[in-house]
Coordinates of N, CA and C in Angstrom, one line a residue:
M1 N -75.8 -49.5 -68.0 CA -77.0 -48.9 -67.8 C -78.1 -50.0 -67.8
R2 N -79.2 -49.8 -66.9 CA -80.3 -50.7 -66.9 C -81.5 -50.0 -66.8
H3 N -82.6 -50.5 -67.3 CA -83.9 -49.9 -67.3 C -84.7 -50.7 -66.3
I4 N -85.5 -50.1 -65.5 CA -86.3 -50.8 -64.4 C -87.7 -50.4 -64.7
L5 N -88.5 -51.5 -65.0 CA -89.9 -51.3 -65.3 C -91.0 -51.9 -64.2
L6 N -90.4 -52.4 -63.1 CA -91.2 -52.9 -62.1 C -91.7 -51.7 -61.1
P7 N -92.8 -51.8 -60.4 CA -93.3 -50.6 -59.6 C -92.3 -50.4 -58.4
I8 N -91.7 -51.4 -57.8 CA -90.7 -51.1 -56.7 C -89.4 -51.4 -57.4
F9 N -88.4 -50.5 -56.9 CA -87.1 -50.8 -57.5 C -86.1 -50.4 -56.4
V10 N -84.9 -50.9 -56.6 CA -83.8 -50.7 -55.6 C -82.6 -50.0 -56.6
V11 N -82.1 -48.9 -56.2 CA -81.0 -48.3 -56.7 C -79.7 -48.6 -55.7
R12 N -78.8 -49.3 -56.2 CA -77.7 -49.7 -55.2 C -76.8 -48.5 -55.0
P13 N -75.9 -48.6 -53.8 CA -75.2 -47.5 -53.5 C -74.1 -47.0 -54.5
Y14 N -73.8 -47.9 -55.4 CA -72.8 -47.4 -56.5 C -73.5 -47.0 -57.8
E15 N -74.8 -46.7 -57.7 CA -75.6 -46.3 -58.8 C -76.3 -45.1 -58.6
R16 N -76.6 -44.3 -59.7 CA -77.5 -43.2 -59.7 C -78.4 -43.3 -60.9
G17 N -79.5 -42.7 -60.9 CA -80.5 -42.9 -61.9 C -81.3 -41.6 -62.2
I18 N -82.2 -41.8 -63.2 CA -83.3 -40.8 -63.5 C -84.5 -41.4 -63.7
R19 N -85.5 -40.6 -63.4 CA -87.0 -41.1 -63.7 C -87.4 -40.3 -64.9
E20 N -88.0 -41.0 -65.8 CA -88.7 -40.4 -66.9 C -90.2 -40.6 -66.9
T21 N -90.9 -39.6 -67.0 CA -92.4 -39.7 -66.9 C -92.9 -39.3 -68.4
F22 N -93.5 -40.2 -69.0 CA -93.9 -40.1 -70.4 C -92.8 -39.7 -71.3
G23 N -91.6 -40.2 -71.1 CA -90.5 -40.0 -71.9 C -89.7 -38.7 -71.6
K24 N -90.1 -38.0 -70.6 CA -89.4 -36.7 -70.2 C -88.8 -36.9 -68.9
Y25 N -87.6 -36.3 -68.7 CA -86.9 -36.2 -67.4 C -87.9 -35.6 -66.4
S26 N -88.0 -36.4 -65.3 CA -88.8 -35.8 -64.1 C -88.2 -35.8 -62.7
K27 N -87.1 -36.7 -62.5 CA -86.5 -36.8 -61.2 C -85.1 -37.5 -61.2
F28 N -84.2 -37.0 -60.4 CA -82.9 -37.7 -60.2 C -83.1 -38.7 -59.0
I29 N -82.7 -39.9 -59.2 CA -82.8 -41.1 -58.3 C -81.6 -41.4 -57.6
K30 N -81.5 -41.3 -56.3 CA -80.4 -41.6 -55.4 C -80.5 -43.1 -55.0
P31 N -79.4 -43.6 -54.4 CA -79.5 -45.0 -53.9 C -80.7 -45.1 -52.9
G32 N -81.2 -46.3 -52.9 CA -82.4 -46.7 -52.0 C -83.4 -47.3 -52.7
L33 N -84.6 -47.4 -52.0 CA -85.8 -48.0 -52.5 C -86.7 -47.0 -53.1
G34 N -87.2 -47.3 -54.2 CA -88.1 -46.3 -54.9 C -89.4 -47.0 -55.5
F35 N -90.2 -46.1 -55.9 CA -91.5 -46.5 -56.5 C -91.8 -45.8 -57.7
Q36 N -92.4 -46.5 -58.8 CA -92.7 -45.8 -59.9 C -94.1 -46.3 -60.5
I37 N -94.7 -45.5 -61.5 CA -95.9 -46.1 -62.0 C -95.5 -46.7 -63.4
P38 N -95.6 -48.1 -63.4 CA -95.2 -48.8 -64.7 C -96.0 -48.1 -65.8
I39 N -95.4 -48.2 -67.0 CA -95.9 -47.8 -68.4 C -95.6 -46.3 -68.3
V40 N -96.1 -45.5 -67.3 CA -96.1 -44.1 -67.4 C -94.7 -43.6 -67.0
Q41 N -93.9 -44.3 -66.2 CA -92.6 -43.9 -65.7 C -91.7 -45.0 -66.0
I42 N -90.5 -44.6 -66.2 CA -89.4 -45.6 -66.5 C -88.1 -45.0 -65.7
I43 N -87.4 -46.0 -64.9 CA -86.2 -45.7 -64.2 C -84.9 -46.1 -65.1
R44 N -84.0 -45.3 -65.3 CA -82.7 -45.5 -66.0 C -81.6 -45.4 -64.9
V45 N -80.8 -46.4 -64.8 CA -79.9 -46.4 -63.7 C -78.4 -46.5 -64.4
R46 N -77.5 -45.8 -63.9 CA -76.1 -45.8 -64.3 C -75.2 -46.1 -63.2
D47 N -74.2 -47.0 -63.4 CA -73.1 -47.3 -62.6 C -72.1 -46.2 -62.4
V48 N -71.9 -45.6 -61.2 CA -70.9 -44.5 -61.1 C -69.6 -44.9 -60.6
R49 N -69.3 -46.3 -60.5 CA -67.9 -46.7 -60.2 C -67.0 -46.5 -61.3
E50 N -65.8 -46.5 -61.0 CA -64.6 -46.2 -62.0 C -64.5 -47.4 -62.9
H51 N -64.5 -47.1 -64.2 CA -64.4 -48.1 -65.3 C -62.9 -47.9 -65.7
T52 N -62.2 -49.1 -65.8 CA -60.9 -49.2 -66.5 C -61.2 -49.5 -67.9
M53 N -60.6 -48.7 -68.8 CA -60.8 -48.8 -70.3 C -59.5 -48.8 -71.0
D54 N -59.3 -49.8 -71.9 CA -58.0 -49.9 -72.6 C -58.2 -49.0 -73.8
I55 N -57.0 -48.3 -74.0 CA -56.8 -47.6 -75.3 C -56.1 -48.5 -76.2
A56 N -56.8 -49.0 -77.3 CA -56.3 -50.0 -78.2 C -54.9 -49.7 -78.7
P57 N -54.0 -50.7 -79.0 CA -52.7 -50.4 -79.6 C -52.9 -50.0 -80.9
Q58 N -52.1 -48.9 -81.3 CA -52.1 -48.3 -82.5 C -50.7 -47.8 -83.0
S59 N -50.5 -47.8 -84.2 CA -49.3 -47.3 -84.9 C -49.4 -45.8 -85.0
V60 N -48.4 -45.0 -84.5 CA -48.4 -43.6 -84.7 C -47.1 -43.1 -85.2
I61 N -47.1 -42.0 -85.9 CA -45.8 -41.5 -86.6 C -45.4 -40.3 -85.7
T62 N -44.1 -40.4 -85.1 CA -43.7 -39.2 -84.3 C -43.3 -38.1 -85.3
K63 N -42.8 -37.0 -84.8 CA -42.5 -35.8 -85.4 C -41.3 -36.1 -86.3
D64 N -40.4 -37.0 -85.9 CA -39.2 -37.2 -86.9 C -39.4 -38.5 -87.8
N65 N -40.7 -38.7 -88.1 CA -41.2 -39.8 -89.0 C -40.8 -41.2 -88.6
V66 N -40.9 -41.5 -87.3 CA -40.5 -42.9 -86.8 C -41.9 -43.5 -86.4
E67 N -42.2 -44.7 -87.0 CA -43.4 -45.4 -86.6 C -43.3 -46.1 -85.3
I68 N -44.1 -45.9 -84.3 CA -44.1 -46.6 -82.9 C -45.5 -47.1 -82.7
N69 N -45.5 -48.2 -81.9 CA -46.8 -48.7 -81.5 C -47.0 -48.2 -80.0
V70 N -48.3 -47.7 -79.8 CA -48.6 -47.2 -78.5 C -49.9 -47.6 -78.0
D71 N -50.1 -47.8 -76.7 CA -51.4 -48.1 -76.2 C -51.5 -47.6 -74.7
G72 N -52.5 -47.7 -74.2 CA -52.6 -47.2 -72.8 C -53.9 -47.6 -72.1
V73 N -54.1 -47.1 -70.9 CA -55.2 -47.5 -70.2 C -55.7 -46.2 -69.5
M74 N -57.1 -46.1 -69.3 CA -57.6 -44.9 -68.5 C -58.6 -45.4 -67.7
W75 N -58.8 -44.5 -66.7 CA -59.9 -44.7 -65.6 C -60.8 -43.6 -65.6
V76 N -62.1 -44.1 -65.9 CA -63.2 -43.1 -66.2 C -64.4 -43.5 -65.5
R77 N -65.2 -42.5 -64.9 CA -66.4 -42.8 -64.1 C -67.3 -41.7 -64.4
P78 N -68.7 -41.9 -64.3 CA -69.7 -40.8 -64.4 C -69.6 -40.1 -63.1
N79 N -69.7 -38.8 -63.2 CA -69.8 -37.9 -62.1 C -71.2 -38.2 -61.5
P80 N -71.2 -38.5 -60.1 CA -72.5 -38.8 -59.6 C -73.5 -37.8 -59.2
D81 N -73.2 -36.5 -59.6 CA -74.2 -35.5 -59.3 C -75.4 -35.4 -60.3
E82 N -76.4 -34.8 -60.0 CA -77.7 -34.9 -60.8 C -77.3 -34.3 -62.3
E83 N -76.8 -33.2 -62.3 CA -76.5 -32.8 -63.8 C -75.7 -33.5 -64.6
S84 N -74.7 -34.2 -64.1 CA -73.7 -35.1 -64.8 C -74.4 -36.4 -65.1
I85 N -75.3 -36.9 -64.2 CA -75.9 -38.2 -64.6 C -76.9 -37.8 -65.8
K86 N -77.6 -36.8 -65.7 CA -78.5 -36.4 -66.9 C -77.7 -36.3 -68.2
R87 N -76.5 -35.7 -68.1 CA -75.7 -35.6 -69.3 C -75.2 -37.1 -69.9
T88 N -74.9 -38.0 -68.9 CA -74.6 -39.3 -69.5 C -75.6 -40.0 -70.2
F89 N -77.0 -39.6 -70.0 CA -78.1 -40.2 -70.6 C -78.5 -39.3 -71.9
Y90 N -78.4 -37.9 -71.7 CA -79.0 -37.2 -72.8 C -77.9 -36.6 -73.7
S91 N -76.7 -36.5 -73.4 CA -75.6 -35.7 -74.1 C -74.9 -36.7 -75.0
I92 N -74.9 -37.9 -74.8 CA -74.1 -38.8 -75.6 C -74.8 -40.1 -75.5
D93 N -74.6 -40.8 -76.7 CA -75.4 -42.2 -76.8 C -74.4 -43.2 -76.1
D94 N -73.3 -43.4 -76.5 CA -72.3 -44.5 -76.0 C -71.1 -43.9 -75.4
W95 N -71.1 -43.4 -74.2 CA -70.0 -42.6 -73.6 C -68.8 -43.3 -73.5
K96 N -68.8 -44.7 -73.3 CA -67.6 -45.7 -73.2 C -66.8 -45.6 -74.6
R97 N -67.7 -45.8 -75.7 CA -66.9 -45.8 -77.0 C -66.4 -44.5 -77.4
A98 N -67.2 -43.4 -77.0 CA -66.8 -42.1 -77.4 C -65.5 -41.7 -76.6
I99 N -65.4 -41.8 -75.5 CA -64.2 -41.5 -74.7 C -63.0 -42.3 -75.2
I100 N -63.1 -43.6 -75.5 CA -62.0 -44.4 -76.0 C -61.6 -43.8 -77.4
Q101 N -62.5 -43.5 -78.3 CA -62.1 -43.0 -79.6 C -61.4 -41.6 -79.4
L102 N -62.0 -40.8 -78.5 CA -61.4 -39.6 -78.3 C -59.8 -39.7 -77.7
A103 N -59.7 -40.7 -76.9 CA -58.3 -41.0 -76.4 C -57.4 -41.5 -77.4
M104 N -57.8 -42.4 -78.3 CA -57.0 -42.8 -79.4 C -56.6 -41.7 -80.3
T105 N -57.5 -40.9 -80.7 CA -57.2 -39.7 -81.5 C -56.2 -38.8 -80.9
N106 N -56.3 -38.5 -79.7 CA -55.6 -37.6 -78.9 C -54.2 -38.2 -78.6
L107 N -54.2 -39.5 -78.4 CA -52.9 -40.2 -78.2 C -52.0 -40.0 -79.5
R108 N -52.6 -40.2 -80.7 CA -51.9 -40.1 -81.9 C -51.4 -38.7 -82.2
Q109 N -52.2 -37.8 -81.8 CA -51.7 -36.3 -81.9 C -50.6 -35.9 -80.8
E110 N -50.7 -36.5 -79.6 CA -49.6 -36.1 -78.7 C -48.3 -36.8 -79.2
F111 N -48.4 -38.0 -79.6 CA -47.1 -38.6 -80.0 C -46.6 -38.0 -81.4
G112 N -47.5 -37.4 -82.2 CA -47.2 -36.9 -83.4 C -46.4 -35.6 -83.3
D113 N -46.6 -34.9 -82.2 CA -46.0 -33.7 -81.9 C -44.6 -33.8 -81.3
L114 N -44.2 -35.0 -80.9 CA -42.9 -35.2 -80.4 C -42.0 -36.2 -81.2
T115 N -40.7 -35.9 -81.0 CA -39.8 -36.9 -81.7 C -39.7 -38.3 -80.9
L116 N -39.0 -39.3 -81.5 CA -39.1 -40.6 -80.8 C -38.5 -40.4 -79.5
D117 N -37.4 -39.7 -79.4 CA -36.5 -39.5 -78.0 C -37.4 -38.8 -77.0
E118 N -38.2 -37.8 -77.5 CA -38.9 -36.9 -76.6 C -40.0 -37.8 -76.1
S119 N -40.6 -38.6 -77.0 CA -41.8 -39.4 -76.5 C -41.5 -40.6 -75.6
L120 N -40.1 -41.1 -75.7 CA -39.8 -42.2 -74.8 C -39.5 -41.5 -73.4
I121 N -39.1 -40.3 -73.3 CA -38.8 -39.7 -72.1 C -40.1 -39.1 -71.4
A122 N -40.9 -38.6 -72.1 CA -42.2 -37.8 -71.7 C -43.4 -38.6 -71.6
R123 N -43.4 -39.9 -71.2 CA -44.6 -40.7 -71.1 C -45.6 -40.0 -70.0
E124 N -45.2 -39.5 -68.9 CA -46.0 -39.0 -67.9 C -46.5 -37.7 -68.4
K125 N -45.8 -37.0 -69.0 CA -46.3 -35.6 -69.5 C -47.3 -35.9 -70.6
I126 N -47.1 -36.9 -71.5 CA -48.1 -37.2 -72.5 C -49.4 -37.7 -71.8
A127 N -49.3 -38.6 -70.7 CA -50.5 -39.1 -70.0 C -51.3 -37.9 -69.3
E128 N -50.4 -36.9 -68.8 CA -51.1 -35.7 -68.2 C -51.8 -34.9 -69.1
N129 N -51.2 -34.6 -70.3 CA -51.9 -33.8 -71.3 C -53.1 -34.5 -71.8
L130 N -52.9 -35.8 -72.1 CA -54.1 -36.6 -72.6 C -55.2 -36.6 -71.6
Q131 N -55.0 -36.8 -70.3 CA -56.0 -36.7 -69.4 C -56.7 -35.3 -69.3
R132 N -55.9 -34.2 -69.3 CA -56.5 -32.9 -69.4 C -57.5 -32.6 -70.6
V133 N -56.9 -33.0 -71.7 CA -57.8 -32.9 -73.0 C -59.0 -33.7 -72.9
L134 N -58.8 -34.9 -72.4 CA -60.1 -35.9 -72.3 C -61.0 -35.2 -71.3
N135 N -60.6 -34.8 -70.2 CA -61.5 -34.2 -69.2 C -62.2 -33.0 -69.7
T136 N -61.6 -32.3 -70.6 CA -62.3 -31.1 -71.2 C -63.7 -31.6 -72.0
F137 N -63.5 -32.7 -72.7 CA -64.8 -33.3 -73.3 C -65.6 -34.0 -72.3
A138 N -65.0 -34.8 -71.5 CA -65.7 -35.6 -70.6 C -66.6 -34.8 -69.7
V139 N -66.3 -33.7 -69.2 CA -67.2 -32.9 -68.5 C -68.5 -32.6 -69.1
E140 N -68.4 -32.4 -70.4 CA -69.7 -32.1 -71.2 C -70.6 -33.3 -71.3
W141 N -70.0 -34.6 -71.2 CA -70.8 -35.7 -71.2 C -71.1 -36.4 -69.8
G142 N -70.7 -35.6 -68.7 CA -71.0 -36.0 -67.3 C -70.0 -37.0 -66.7
L143 N -68.8 -37.1 -67.3 CA -67.7 -38.0 -66.9 C -66.5 -37.3 -66.3
I144 N -65.8 -38.2 -65.6 CA -64.4 -37.8 -64.9 C -63.4 -38.7 -65.4
V145 N -62.3 -38.3 -66.0 CA -61.2 -39.1 -66.4 C -60.2 -38.9 -65.3
S146 N -60.1 -39.8 -64.4 CA -59.4 -39.7 -63.1 C -57.8 -40.0 -63.4
K147 N -57.5 -40.9 -64.4 CA -56.1 -41.3 -64.7 C -55.9 -41.7 -66.0
V148 N -54.7 -41.5 -66.7 CA -54.3 -42.0 -67.9 C -53.0 -42.6 -67.8
E149 N -52.7 -43.7 -68.3 CA -51.4 -44.2 -68.4 C -51.0 -44.7 -69.7
I150 N -49.9 -44.4 -70.2 CA -49.3 -45.0 -71.5 C -48.6 -46.3 -71.2
I151 N -49.0 -47.3 -71.7 CA -48.5 -48.7 -71.5 C -47.2 -48.9 -72.2
S152 N -47.2 -48.7 -73.5 CA -46.0 -48.9 -74.4 C -45.9 -47.8 -75.4
G153 N -44.7 -47.6 -75.8 CA -44.4 -46.6 -76.8 C -43.0 -47.0 -77.3
N154 N -43.0 -48.0 -78.1 CA -41.7 -48.5 -78.7 C -41.9 -48.9 -80.2

């Protein structure tokens, strides 16, 4: 996220933004050249490209009480429509940290519901379930989780 304080600004094709006037939302900003009144208005811009995010390695206990180390990766991006961009600014403080923490918690839960043998066979199913759960919350924050992969589970 970046803040623009100059009177003339450029929003790049892969960005979307909002204009705040006296600290209150006033306009959705699309890519292109724009103007603002310094001090009175501020432009906040969000990159809407896909972000690759690591799900940190962690030890989890399976249903049959076996400890395994799992980690993963997910692809997340802010939804570029007006309402979603507003949500990325006003509904959550640090969306990247929040989605990673949510992924870690749900990854532990997914593996905890399966035995070791089931978890080794069902990686794709686990990834699909995790993506579905993450998207449930991500929509509230103006995000889209486009893919989740489980890298290791041994």
